[in-house]
Coordinates of C-alpha atoms and ligand atoms in Angstrom, one line a residue:
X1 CA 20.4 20.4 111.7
X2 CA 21.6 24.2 112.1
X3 CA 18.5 26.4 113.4
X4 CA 18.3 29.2 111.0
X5 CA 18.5 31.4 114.2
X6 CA 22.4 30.2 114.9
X7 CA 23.6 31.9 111.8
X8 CA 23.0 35.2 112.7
X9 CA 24.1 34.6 116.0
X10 CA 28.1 33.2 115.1
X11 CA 28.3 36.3 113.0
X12 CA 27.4 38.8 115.7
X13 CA 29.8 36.8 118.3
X14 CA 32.9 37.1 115.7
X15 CA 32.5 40.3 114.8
X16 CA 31.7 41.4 118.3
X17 CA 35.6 39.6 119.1
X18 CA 37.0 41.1 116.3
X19 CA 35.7 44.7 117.8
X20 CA 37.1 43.7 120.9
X21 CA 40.1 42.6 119.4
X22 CA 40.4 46.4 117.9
X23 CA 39.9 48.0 120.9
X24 CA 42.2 46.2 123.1
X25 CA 44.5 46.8 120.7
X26 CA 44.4 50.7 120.2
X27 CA 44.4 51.1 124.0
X28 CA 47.9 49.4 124.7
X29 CA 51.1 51.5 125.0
X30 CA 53.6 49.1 125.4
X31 CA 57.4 50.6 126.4
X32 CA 60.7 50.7 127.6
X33 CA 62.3 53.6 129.7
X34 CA 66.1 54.1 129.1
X35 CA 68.5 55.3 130.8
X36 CA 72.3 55.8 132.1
X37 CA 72.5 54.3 135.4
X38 CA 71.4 56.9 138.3
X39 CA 69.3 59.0 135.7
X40 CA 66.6 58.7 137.6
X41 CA 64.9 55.4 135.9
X42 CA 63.6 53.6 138.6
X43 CA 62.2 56.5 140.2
X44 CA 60.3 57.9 137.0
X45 CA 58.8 54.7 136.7
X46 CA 57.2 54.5 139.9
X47 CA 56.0 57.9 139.4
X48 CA 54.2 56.2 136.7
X49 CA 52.8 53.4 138.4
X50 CA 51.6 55.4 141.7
X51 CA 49.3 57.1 139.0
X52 CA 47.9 54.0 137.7
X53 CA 47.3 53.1 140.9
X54 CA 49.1 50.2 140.4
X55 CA 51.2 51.0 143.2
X56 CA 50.3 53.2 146.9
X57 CA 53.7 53.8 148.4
X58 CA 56.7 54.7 147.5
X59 CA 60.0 52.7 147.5
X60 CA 57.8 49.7 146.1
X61 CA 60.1 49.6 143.0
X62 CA 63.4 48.4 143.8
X63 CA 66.5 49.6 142.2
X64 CA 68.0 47.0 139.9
X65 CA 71.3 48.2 139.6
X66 CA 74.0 46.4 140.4
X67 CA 76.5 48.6 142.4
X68 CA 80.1 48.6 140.6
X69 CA 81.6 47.7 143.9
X70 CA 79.4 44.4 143.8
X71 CA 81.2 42.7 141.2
X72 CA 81.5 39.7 142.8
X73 CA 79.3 39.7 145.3
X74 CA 77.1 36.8 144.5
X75 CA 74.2 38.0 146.7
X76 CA 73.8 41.1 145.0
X77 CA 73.7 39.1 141.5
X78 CA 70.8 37.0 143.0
X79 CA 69.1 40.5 144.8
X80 CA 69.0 42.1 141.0
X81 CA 67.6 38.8 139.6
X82 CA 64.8 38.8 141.9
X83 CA 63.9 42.3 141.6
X84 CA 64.1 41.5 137.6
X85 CA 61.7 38.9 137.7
X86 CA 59.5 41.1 140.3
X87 CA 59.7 44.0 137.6
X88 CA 60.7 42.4 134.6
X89 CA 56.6 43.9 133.4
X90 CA 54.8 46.2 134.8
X91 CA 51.4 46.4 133.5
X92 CA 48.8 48.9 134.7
X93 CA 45.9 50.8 133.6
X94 CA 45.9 54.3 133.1
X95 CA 42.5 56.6 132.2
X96 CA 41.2 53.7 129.9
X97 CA 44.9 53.3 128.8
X98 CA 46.5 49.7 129.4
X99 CA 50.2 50.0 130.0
X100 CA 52.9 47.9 129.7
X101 CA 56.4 48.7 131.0
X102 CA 59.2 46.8 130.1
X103 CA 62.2 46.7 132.7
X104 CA 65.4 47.0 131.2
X105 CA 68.9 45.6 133.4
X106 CA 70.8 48.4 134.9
X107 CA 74.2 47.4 134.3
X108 CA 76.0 47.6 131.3
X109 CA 76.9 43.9 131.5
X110 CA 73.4 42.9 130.9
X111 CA 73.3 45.2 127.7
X112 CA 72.4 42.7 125.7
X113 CA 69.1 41.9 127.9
X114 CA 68.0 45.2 126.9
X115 CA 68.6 45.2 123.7
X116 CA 66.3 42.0 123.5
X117 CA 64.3 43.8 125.3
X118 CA 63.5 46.8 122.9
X119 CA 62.5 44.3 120.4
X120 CA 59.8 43.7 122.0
X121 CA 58.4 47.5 122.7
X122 CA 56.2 49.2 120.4
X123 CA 58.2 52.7 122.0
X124 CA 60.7 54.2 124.3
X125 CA 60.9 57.2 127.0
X126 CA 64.8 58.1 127.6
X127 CA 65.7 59.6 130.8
X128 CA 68.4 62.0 131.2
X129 CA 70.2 63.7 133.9
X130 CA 69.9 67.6 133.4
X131 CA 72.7 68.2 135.0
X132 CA 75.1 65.4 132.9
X133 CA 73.6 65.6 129.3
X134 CA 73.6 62.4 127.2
X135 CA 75.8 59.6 128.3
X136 CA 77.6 56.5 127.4
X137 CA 74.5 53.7 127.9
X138 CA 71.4 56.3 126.6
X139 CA 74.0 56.4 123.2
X140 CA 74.2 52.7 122.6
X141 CA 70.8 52.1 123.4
X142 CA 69.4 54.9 121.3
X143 CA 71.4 53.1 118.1
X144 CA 69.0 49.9 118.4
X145 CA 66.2 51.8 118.5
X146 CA 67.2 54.0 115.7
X147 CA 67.9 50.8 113.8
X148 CA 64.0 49.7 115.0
X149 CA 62.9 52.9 114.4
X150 CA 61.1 53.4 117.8
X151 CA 59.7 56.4 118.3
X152 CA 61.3 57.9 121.3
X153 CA 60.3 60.6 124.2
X154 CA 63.0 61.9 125.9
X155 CA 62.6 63.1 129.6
X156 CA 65.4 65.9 131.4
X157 CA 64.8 64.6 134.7
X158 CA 66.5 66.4 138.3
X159 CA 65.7 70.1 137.3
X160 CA 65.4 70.7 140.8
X161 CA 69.6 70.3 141.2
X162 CA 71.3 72.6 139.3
X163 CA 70.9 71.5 135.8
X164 CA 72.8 72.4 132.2
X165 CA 71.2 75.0 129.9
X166 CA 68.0 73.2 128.5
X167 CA 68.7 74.5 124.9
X168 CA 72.2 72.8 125.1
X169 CA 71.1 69.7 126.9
X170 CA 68.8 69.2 123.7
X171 CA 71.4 69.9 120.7
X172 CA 73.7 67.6 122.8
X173 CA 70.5 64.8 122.3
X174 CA 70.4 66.1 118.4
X175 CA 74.0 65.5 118.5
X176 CA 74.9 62.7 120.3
X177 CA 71.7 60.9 119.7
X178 CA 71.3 61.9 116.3
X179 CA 67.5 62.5 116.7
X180 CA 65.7 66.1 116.1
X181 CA 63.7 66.9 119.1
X182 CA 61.1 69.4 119.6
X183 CA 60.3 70.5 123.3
X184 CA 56.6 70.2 124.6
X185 CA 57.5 71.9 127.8
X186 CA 60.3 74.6 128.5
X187 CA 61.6 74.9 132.3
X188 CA 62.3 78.4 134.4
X189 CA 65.1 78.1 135.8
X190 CA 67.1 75.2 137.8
X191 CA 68.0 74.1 141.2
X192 CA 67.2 76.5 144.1
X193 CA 65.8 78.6 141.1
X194 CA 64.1 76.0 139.8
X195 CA 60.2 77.2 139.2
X196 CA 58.2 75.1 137.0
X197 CA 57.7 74.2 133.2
X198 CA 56.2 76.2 131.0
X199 CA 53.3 73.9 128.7
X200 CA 54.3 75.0 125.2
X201 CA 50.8 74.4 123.6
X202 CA 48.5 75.4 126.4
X203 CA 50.7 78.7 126.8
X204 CA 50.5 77.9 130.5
X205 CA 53.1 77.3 133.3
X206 CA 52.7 75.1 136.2
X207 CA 54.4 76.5 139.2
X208 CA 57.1 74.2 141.3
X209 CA 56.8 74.3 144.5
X210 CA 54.2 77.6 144.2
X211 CA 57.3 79.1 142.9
X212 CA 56.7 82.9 141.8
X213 CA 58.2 83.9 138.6
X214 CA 60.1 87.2 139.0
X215 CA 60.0 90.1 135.9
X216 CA 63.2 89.4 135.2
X217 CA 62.3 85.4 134.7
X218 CA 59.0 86.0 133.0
X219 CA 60.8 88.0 130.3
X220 CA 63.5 85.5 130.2
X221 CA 60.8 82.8 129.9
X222 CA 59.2 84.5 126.9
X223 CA 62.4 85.2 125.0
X224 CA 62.7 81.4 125.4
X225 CA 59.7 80.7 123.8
X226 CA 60.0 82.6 120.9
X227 CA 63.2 81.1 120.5
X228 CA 61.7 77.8 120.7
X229 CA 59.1 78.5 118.3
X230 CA 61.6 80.0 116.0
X231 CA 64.1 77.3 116.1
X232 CA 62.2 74.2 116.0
X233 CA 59.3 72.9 114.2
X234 CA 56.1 72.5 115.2
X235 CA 55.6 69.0 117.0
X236 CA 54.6 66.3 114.3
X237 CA 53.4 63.1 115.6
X238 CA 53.4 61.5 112.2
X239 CA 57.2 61.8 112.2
X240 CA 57.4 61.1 116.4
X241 CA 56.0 57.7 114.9
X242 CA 58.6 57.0 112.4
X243 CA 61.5 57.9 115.0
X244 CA 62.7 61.0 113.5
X245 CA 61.7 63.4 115.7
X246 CA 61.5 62.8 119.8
X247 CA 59.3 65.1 121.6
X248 CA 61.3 66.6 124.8
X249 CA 59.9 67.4 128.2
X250 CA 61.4 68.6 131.3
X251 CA 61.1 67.9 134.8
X252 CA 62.2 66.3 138.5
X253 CA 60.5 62.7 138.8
X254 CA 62.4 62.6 142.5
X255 CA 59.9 64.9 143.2
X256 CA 56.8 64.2 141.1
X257 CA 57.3 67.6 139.0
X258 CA 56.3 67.2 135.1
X259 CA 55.6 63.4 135.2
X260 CA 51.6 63.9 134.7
X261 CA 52.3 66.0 131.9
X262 CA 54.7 63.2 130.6
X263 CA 51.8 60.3 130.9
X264 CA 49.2 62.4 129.7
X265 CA 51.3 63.5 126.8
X266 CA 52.2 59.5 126.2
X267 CA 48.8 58.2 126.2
X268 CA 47.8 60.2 123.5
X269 CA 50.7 60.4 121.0
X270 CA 52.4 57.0 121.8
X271 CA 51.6 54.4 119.2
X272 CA 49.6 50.9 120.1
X273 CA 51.1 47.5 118.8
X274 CA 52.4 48.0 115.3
X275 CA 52.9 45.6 112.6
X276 CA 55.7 43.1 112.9
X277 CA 57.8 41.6 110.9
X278 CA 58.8 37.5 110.2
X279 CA 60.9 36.1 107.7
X280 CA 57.8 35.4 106.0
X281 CA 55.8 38.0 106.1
X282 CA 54.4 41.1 107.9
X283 CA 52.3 40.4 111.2
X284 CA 49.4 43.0 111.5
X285 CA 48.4 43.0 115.1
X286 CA 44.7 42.9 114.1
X287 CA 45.1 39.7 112.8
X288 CA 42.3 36.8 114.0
X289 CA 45.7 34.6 114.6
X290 CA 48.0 34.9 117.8
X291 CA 51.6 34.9 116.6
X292 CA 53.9 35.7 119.1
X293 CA 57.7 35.0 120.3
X294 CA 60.1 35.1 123.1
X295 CA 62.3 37.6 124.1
X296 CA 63.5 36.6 127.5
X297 CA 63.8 33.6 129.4
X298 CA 64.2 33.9 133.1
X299 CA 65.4 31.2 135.7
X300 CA 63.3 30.9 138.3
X301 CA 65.0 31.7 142.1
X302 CA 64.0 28.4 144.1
X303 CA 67.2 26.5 143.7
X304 CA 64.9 23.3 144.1
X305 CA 63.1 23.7 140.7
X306 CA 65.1 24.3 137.6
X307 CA 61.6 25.8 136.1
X308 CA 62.1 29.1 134.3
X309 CA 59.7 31.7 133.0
X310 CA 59.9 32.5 129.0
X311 CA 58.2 36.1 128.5
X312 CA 56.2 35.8 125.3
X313 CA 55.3 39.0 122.9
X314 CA 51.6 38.8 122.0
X315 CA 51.8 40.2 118.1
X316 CA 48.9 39.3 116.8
X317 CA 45.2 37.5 117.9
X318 CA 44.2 36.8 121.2
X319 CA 46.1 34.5 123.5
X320 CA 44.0 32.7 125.3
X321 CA 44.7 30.3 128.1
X322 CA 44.4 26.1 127.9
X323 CA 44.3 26.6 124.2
X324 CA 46.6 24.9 122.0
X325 CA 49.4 26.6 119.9
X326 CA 52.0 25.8 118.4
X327 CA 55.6 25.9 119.3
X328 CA 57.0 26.6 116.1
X329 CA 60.7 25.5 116.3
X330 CA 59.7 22.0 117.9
X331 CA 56.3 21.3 115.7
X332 CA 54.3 20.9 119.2
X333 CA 51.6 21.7 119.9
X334 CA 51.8 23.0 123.2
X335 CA 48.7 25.0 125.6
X336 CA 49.5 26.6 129.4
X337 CA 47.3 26.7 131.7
X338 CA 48.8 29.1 134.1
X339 CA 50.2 31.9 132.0
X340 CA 50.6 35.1 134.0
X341 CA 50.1 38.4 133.1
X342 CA 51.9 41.0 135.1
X343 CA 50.3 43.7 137.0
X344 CA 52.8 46.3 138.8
X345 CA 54.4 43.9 141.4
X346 CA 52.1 41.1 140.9
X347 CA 51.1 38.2 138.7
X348 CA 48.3 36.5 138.1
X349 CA 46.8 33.7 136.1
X350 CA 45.4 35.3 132.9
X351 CA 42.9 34.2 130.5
X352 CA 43.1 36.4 127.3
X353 CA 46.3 38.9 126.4
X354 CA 46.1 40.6 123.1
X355 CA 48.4 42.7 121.1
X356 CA 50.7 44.5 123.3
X357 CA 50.7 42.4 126.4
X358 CA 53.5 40.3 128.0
X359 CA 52.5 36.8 129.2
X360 CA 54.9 34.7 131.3
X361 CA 55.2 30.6 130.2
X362 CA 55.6 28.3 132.1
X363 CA 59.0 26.4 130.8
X364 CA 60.6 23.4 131.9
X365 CA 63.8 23.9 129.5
X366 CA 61.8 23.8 126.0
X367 CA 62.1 27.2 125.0
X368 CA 64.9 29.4 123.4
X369 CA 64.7 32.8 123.0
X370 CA 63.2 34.0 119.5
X371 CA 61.0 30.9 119.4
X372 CA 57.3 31.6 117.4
X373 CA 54.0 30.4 118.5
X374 CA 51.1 30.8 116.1
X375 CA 47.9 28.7 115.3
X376 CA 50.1 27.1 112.7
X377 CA 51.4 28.9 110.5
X378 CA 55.7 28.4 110.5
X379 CA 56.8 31.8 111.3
X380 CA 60.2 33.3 112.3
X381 CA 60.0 36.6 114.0
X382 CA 63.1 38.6 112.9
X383 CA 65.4 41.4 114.5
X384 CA 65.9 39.7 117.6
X385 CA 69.6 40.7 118.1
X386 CA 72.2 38.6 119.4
X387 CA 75.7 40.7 119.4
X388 CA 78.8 39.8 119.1
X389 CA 81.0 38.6 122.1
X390 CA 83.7 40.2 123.1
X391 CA 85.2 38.4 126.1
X392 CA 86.3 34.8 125.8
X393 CA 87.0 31.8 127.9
X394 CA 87.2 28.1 127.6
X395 CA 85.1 26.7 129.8
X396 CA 86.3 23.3 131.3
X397 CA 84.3 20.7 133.6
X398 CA 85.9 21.0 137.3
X399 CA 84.3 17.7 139.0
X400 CA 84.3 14.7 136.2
X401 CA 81.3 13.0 138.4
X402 CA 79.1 16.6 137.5
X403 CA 79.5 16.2 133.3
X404 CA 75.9 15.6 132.7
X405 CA 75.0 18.7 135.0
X406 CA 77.5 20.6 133.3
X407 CA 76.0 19.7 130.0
X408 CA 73.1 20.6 130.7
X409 CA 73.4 24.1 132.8
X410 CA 75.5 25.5 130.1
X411 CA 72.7 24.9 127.5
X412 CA 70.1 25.9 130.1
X413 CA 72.0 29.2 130.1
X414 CA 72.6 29.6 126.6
X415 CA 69.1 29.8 126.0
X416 CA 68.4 32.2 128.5
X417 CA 70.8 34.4 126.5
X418 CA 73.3 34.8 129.7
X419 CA 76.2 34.0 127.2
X420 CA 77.0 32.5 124.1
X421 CA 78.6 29.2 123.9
X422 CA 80.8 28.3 120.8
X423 CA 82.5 24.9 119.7
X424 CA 85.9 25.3 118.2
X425 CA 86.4 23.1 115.0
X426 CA 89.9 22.6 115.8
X427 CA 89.6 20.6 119.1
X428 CA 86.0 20.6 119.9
X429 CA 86.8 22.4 123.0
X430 CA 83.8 25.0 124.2
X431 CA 84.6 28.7 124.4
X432 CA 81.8 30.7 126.3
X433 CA 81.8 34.6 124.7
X434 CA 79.5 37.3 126.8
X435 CA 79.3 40.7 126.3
X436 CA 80.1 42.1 130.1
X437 CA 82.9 40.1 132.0
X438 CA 80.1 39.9 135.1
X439 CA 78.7 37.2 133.1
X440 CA 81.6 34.9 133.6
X441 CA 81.3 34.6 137.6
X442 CA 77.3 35.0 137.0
X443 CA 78.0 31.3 134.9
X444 CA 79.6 29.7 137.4
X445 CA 77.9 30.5 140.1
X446 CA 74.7 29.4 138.6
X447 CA 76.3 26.4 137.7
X448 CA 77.1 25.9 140.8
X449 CA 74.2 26.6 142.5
X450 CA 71.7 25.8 140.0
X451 CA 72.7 22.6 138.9
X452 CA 75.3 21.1 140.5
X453 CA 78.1 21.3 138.4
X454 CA 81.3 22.9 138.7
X455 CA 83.5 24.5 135.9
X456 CA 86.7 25.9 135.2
X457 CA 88.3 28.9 133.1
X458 CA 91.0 29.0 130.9
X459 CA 92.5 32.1 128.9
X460 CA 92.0 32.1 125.1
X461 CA 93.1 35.0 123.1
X462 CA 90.0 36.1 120.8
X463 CA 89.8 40.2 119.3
X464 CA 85.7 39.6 118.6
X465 CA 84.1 36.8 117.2
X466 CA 81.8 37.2 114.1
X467 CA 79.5 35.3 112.2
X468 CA 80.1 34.4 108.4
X469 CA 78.3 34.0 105.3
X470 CA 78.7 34.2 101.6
X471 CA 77.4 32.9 98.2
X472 CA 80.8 32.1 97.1
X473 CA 81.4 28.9 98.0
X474 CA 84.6 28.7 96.5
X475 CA 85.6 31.4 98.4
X476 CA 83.8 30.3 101.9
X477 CA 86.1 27.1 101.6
X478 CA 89.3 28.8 100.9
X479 CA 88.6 30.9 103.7
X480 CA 87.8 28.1 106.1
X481 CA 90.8 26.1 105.0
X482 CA 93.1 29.0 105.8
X483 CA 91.3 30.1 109.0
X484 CA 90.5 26.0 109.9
X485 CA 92.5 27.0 113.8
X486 CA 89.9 29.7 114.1
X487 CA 87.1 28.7 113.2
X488 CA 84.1 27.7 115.4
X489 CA 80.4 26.6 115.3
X490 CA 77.6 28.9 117.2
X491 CA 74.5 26.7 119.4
X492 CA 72.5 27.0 116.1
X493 CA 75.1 25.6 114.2
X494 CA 76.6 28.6 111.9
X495 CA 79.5 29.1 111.1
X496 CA 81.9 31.6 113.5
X497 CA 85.0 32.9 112.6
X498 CA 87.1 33.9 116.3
X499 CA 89.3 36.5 115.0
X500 CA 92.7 36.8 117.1
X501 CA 93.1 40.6 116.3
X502 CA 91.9 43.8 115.0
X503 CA 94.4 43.3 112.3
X504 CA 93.8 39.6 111.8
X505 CA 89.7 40.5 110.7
X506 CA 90.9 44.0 108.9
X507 CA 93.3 41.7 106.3
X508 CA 90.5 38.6 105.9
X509 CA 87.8 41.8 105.7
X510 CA 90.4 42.6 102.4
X511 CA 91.2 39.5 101.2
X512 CA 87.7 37.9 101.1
X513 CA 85.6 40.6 99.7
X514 CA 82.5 38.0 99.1
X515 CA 82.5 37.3 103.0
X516 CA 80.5 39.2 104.6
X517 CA 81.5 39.2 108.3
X518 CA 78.4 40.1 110.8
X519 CA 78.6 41.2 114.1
X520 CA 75.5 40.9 115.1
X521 CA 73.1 37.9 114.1
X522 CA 69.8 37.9 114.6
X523 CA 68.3 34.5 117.0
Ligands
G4P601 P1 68.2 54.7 137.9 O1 67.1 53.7 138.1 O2 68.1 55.4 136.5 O3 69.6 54.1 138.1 O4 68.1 55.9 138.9 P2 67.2 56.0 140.2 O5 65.8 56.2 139.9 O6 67.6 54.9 141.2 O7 67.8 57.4 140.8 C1 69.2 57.6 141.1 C2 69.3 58.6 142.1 O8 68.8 59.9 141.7 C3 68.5 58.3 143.4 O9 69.3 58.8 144.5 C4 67.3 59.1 143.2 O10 66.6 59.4 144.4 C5 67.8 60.3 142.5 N1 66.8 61.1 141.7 C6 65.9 60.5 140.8 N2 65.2 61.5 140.3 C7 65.6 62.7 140.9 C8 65.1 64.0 140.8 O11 64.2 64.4 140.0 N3 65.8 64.9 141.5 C9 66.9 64.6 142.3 N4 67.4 65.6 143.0 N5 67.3 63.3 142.5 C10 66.6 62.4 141.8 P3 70.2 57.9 145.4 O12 70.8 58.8 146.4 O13 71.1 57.1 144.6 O14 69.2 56.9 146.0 P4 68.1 57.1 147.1 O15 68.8 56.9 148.3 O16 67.5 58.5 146.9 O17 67.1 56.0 146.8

């Protein structure tokens, strides 16, 4: 028989988990930074980290960019994937603040990494050149998180190299990013002139390099800020949150100029784990239950163990280690008991992640991306992007002995999201589509490597490939009839149509209004 003591005592212990459960919550800032290649990403980031502490020297974050010249050199491929895994999070705590960066690939061929990536991110600090202005990668990867609606900080990094007007390097963001911004900071000057940032609320200026402002600059300075004022509205974190306004600030992370100002700035107006969403329904982080899903499977580097690490999202509850969940898309119910948690550089067994947090699985080839746990409940977390291909191959088993490896490495790397693999309905022959053409020798040489196998390419002539759908089925199976020769299945089964050209998908477009044809289909 219950003591009438215990009562009281279950009561105080839950809601004492559910207070903890709220705090941990509100104190994670969990977030990508973005950038063009050689804007000064890796550099800003371990800024950040030497002031968590989470790091003591410099030079402790390696690059991940894969040098254009590099293309084929398999060494470098297997460098950047070990410096991937190294950084893929990099968790730290920060004045009571518990951080969790997101790496994101360097080279455009991984794009689609990223864009995974940013699904999981609750916001996003952009790095830009000063002296370039906005380019090609910050655009594409602004557009998913415009479609998310992350709110976004933007950072004008190298001021101390000769740098573009800083009232035309932010209506070229307004422009080309198609964001409003509204400076927090304003700089004096640039390059040898360079001498500090002006703080636009504390009316103060903090001096670079005990830089003296001359007459001439200090009038300049406060024409700028009434211009400023004028011109802009007042910074309102309420729209920051929604993504419609980005807050700017200026500075040189190379050498440690402006970044404080940045993190103190972030802690405070960043948002903590937000709600999201599942084809079901609405996932409130503050929920009792862990939900969660994958958004990046990585291949471990000993060639002896095909083991790979699947990075799970925590969205909701607490995560707790040797518990059991369940892995939605298989029914099992699965428990780990070594997840990591990822702290700077290194990992370590955890026992609780909330909200916010990143844990590594264990994964012996069960996972896909997008799969859900939760304590039950069938959920499918949505907006995990997978883009259409745009490079094509058949793909062809080289050593008849290997078929079974072959088999088996392509799916392996399928999940991981290297590539996508499609069947063609007219001769059952596979056709691997990627987004960067890197991805092709990155295939084979895994293959290789990984598992044994050895495979071939062939040419195939394919515009874009796009994923179809429609609630005229009358339609749908004219359309397949006609299109039968193009027609394909994806690794979930769906129907793909493989267009041959522009033209070819501009006239079906026309001629089967009730199609819709979808570039982009979500895991
Ligand atoms: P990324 O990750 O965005 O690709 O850029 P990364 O930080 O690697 O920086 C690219 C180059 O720009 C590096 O020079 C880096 O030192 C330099 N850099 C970064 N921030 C600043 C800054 O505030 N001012 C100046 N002047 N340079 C900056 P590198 O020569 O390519 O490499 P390294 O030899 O210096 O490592």
């Amino acid at each position: 028989m219950q003591k009438p003591s215990q009562k009281p005592t279950i009561f105080v212990l839950a809601k004492k988990c559910k207070m903890t459960l709220k705090h941990e919550i509100d104190r994670r800032r969990t977030f990508a930074i973005i950038a063009h290649p050689d804007a000064g990403k890796t550099t800003l980031t371990e800024k950040l980290l030497l002031f968590g502490g989470a790091i003591h020297v410099a030079g402790a974050v390696k690059s991940n960019k894969i040098k254009k010249s590099a293309t084929s050199d398999f060494m470098e491929i297997e460098r950047q994937r070990g410096i991937s895994v190294a950084t893929s999070v990099m968790g730290f705590e920060y004045d009571g603040v518990k951080i969790n960066i997101l790496d994101t690939p360097g080279h455009e061929d991984f794009a689609e990494d990223t864009y995974r990536t940013l699904t999981a991110v609750d916001s996003v600090i952009i790095v830009i050149d000063s002296a370039k202005g906005v380019e090609t990668q910050t655009r594409r990867l602004m557009e998913v998180c415009r479609m998310r609606r992350t709110p976004v900080i933007v950072f004008f990094n190298k001021l101390d190299r000769p740098a573009r007007d800083p009232f035309e390097l932010m209506e070229d963001v307004e422009q080309e990013l198609k964001i409003r911004v509204r400076p927090l900071v304003f700089p004096v000057g640039s390059g040898a002139s360079f001498k500090g940032v002006y703080d636009l609320s504390a009316g103060k200026i903090s001096s670079f390099q005990d830089g003296q402002l001359t007459p001439k600059e200090e009038a300049e300075l406060r024409g700028n800020v009434e211009l400023v004022e004028g011109v802009y509205e007042p910074f309102d974190r309420e729209a920051y949150l929604r993504g419609e306004v980005a807050p700017v600030f200026f500075g040189s992370a190379m050498n440690n100029f402006g970044v404080r100002e940045l993190l103190d700035c972030f802690i405070r107006i960043a948002p903590s784990p937000r709600e999201s969403a599942t084809e079901q329904r609405a996932i409130a982080p503050y929920e009792e239950k862990m939900t969660g899903f994958i958004f990046k499977i990585h291949a471990n580097m000993d060639p002896n163990h095909r083991d790979r690490i699947a990075f799970l999202k925590i969205c909701s509850g607490t995560f707790e280690r040797n518990r059991n969940f369940l892995h939605v898309r298989s029914g099992k119910q699965m428990k780990f008991s070594s997840p990591t948690a990822f702290m700077a550089e290194k990992k370590s067994i955890v026992d609780f992640a909330y909200p916010g947090d990143i844990v590594g699985l264990h994964d012996t080839g069960n996972f896909m991306i997008g799969d859900t746990f939760s304590e039950g409940e069938r959920l499918k977390f949505t907006g995990i992007p997978s883009f259409a291909p745009e490079l094509f191959r058949y793909i062809e088993n080289a050593d008849p002995l290997k078929f079974k490896q072959l088999a088996k490495g392509i799916d392996q790397l399928m999940d991981e999201g290297v590539a996508q693999l499609f069947t063609s309905r007219l001769n059952g022959r596979k056709i691997i589509g990627t987004v960067g053409a890197l991805q092709f020798e990155v295939i084979q040489y895994r293959l290789e490597h990984e598992y044994g196998a050895l495979c071939r390419y062939e040419p195939i002539s394919i515009h874009k490939a796009c994923w179809i759908e429609s609630d005229n089925r009358a339609q749908m199976d004219d359309f397949m009839r006609r299109k039968h020769t193009n027609m394909a299945i994806d690794k979930h089964g769906r129907d793909v149509y493989l267009a041959d050209t522009a033209y070819a998908l501009a006239m079906a477009q026309e001629k089967f209004p009730d199609i819709m044809f979808k570039f982009t289909s979500e895991i």
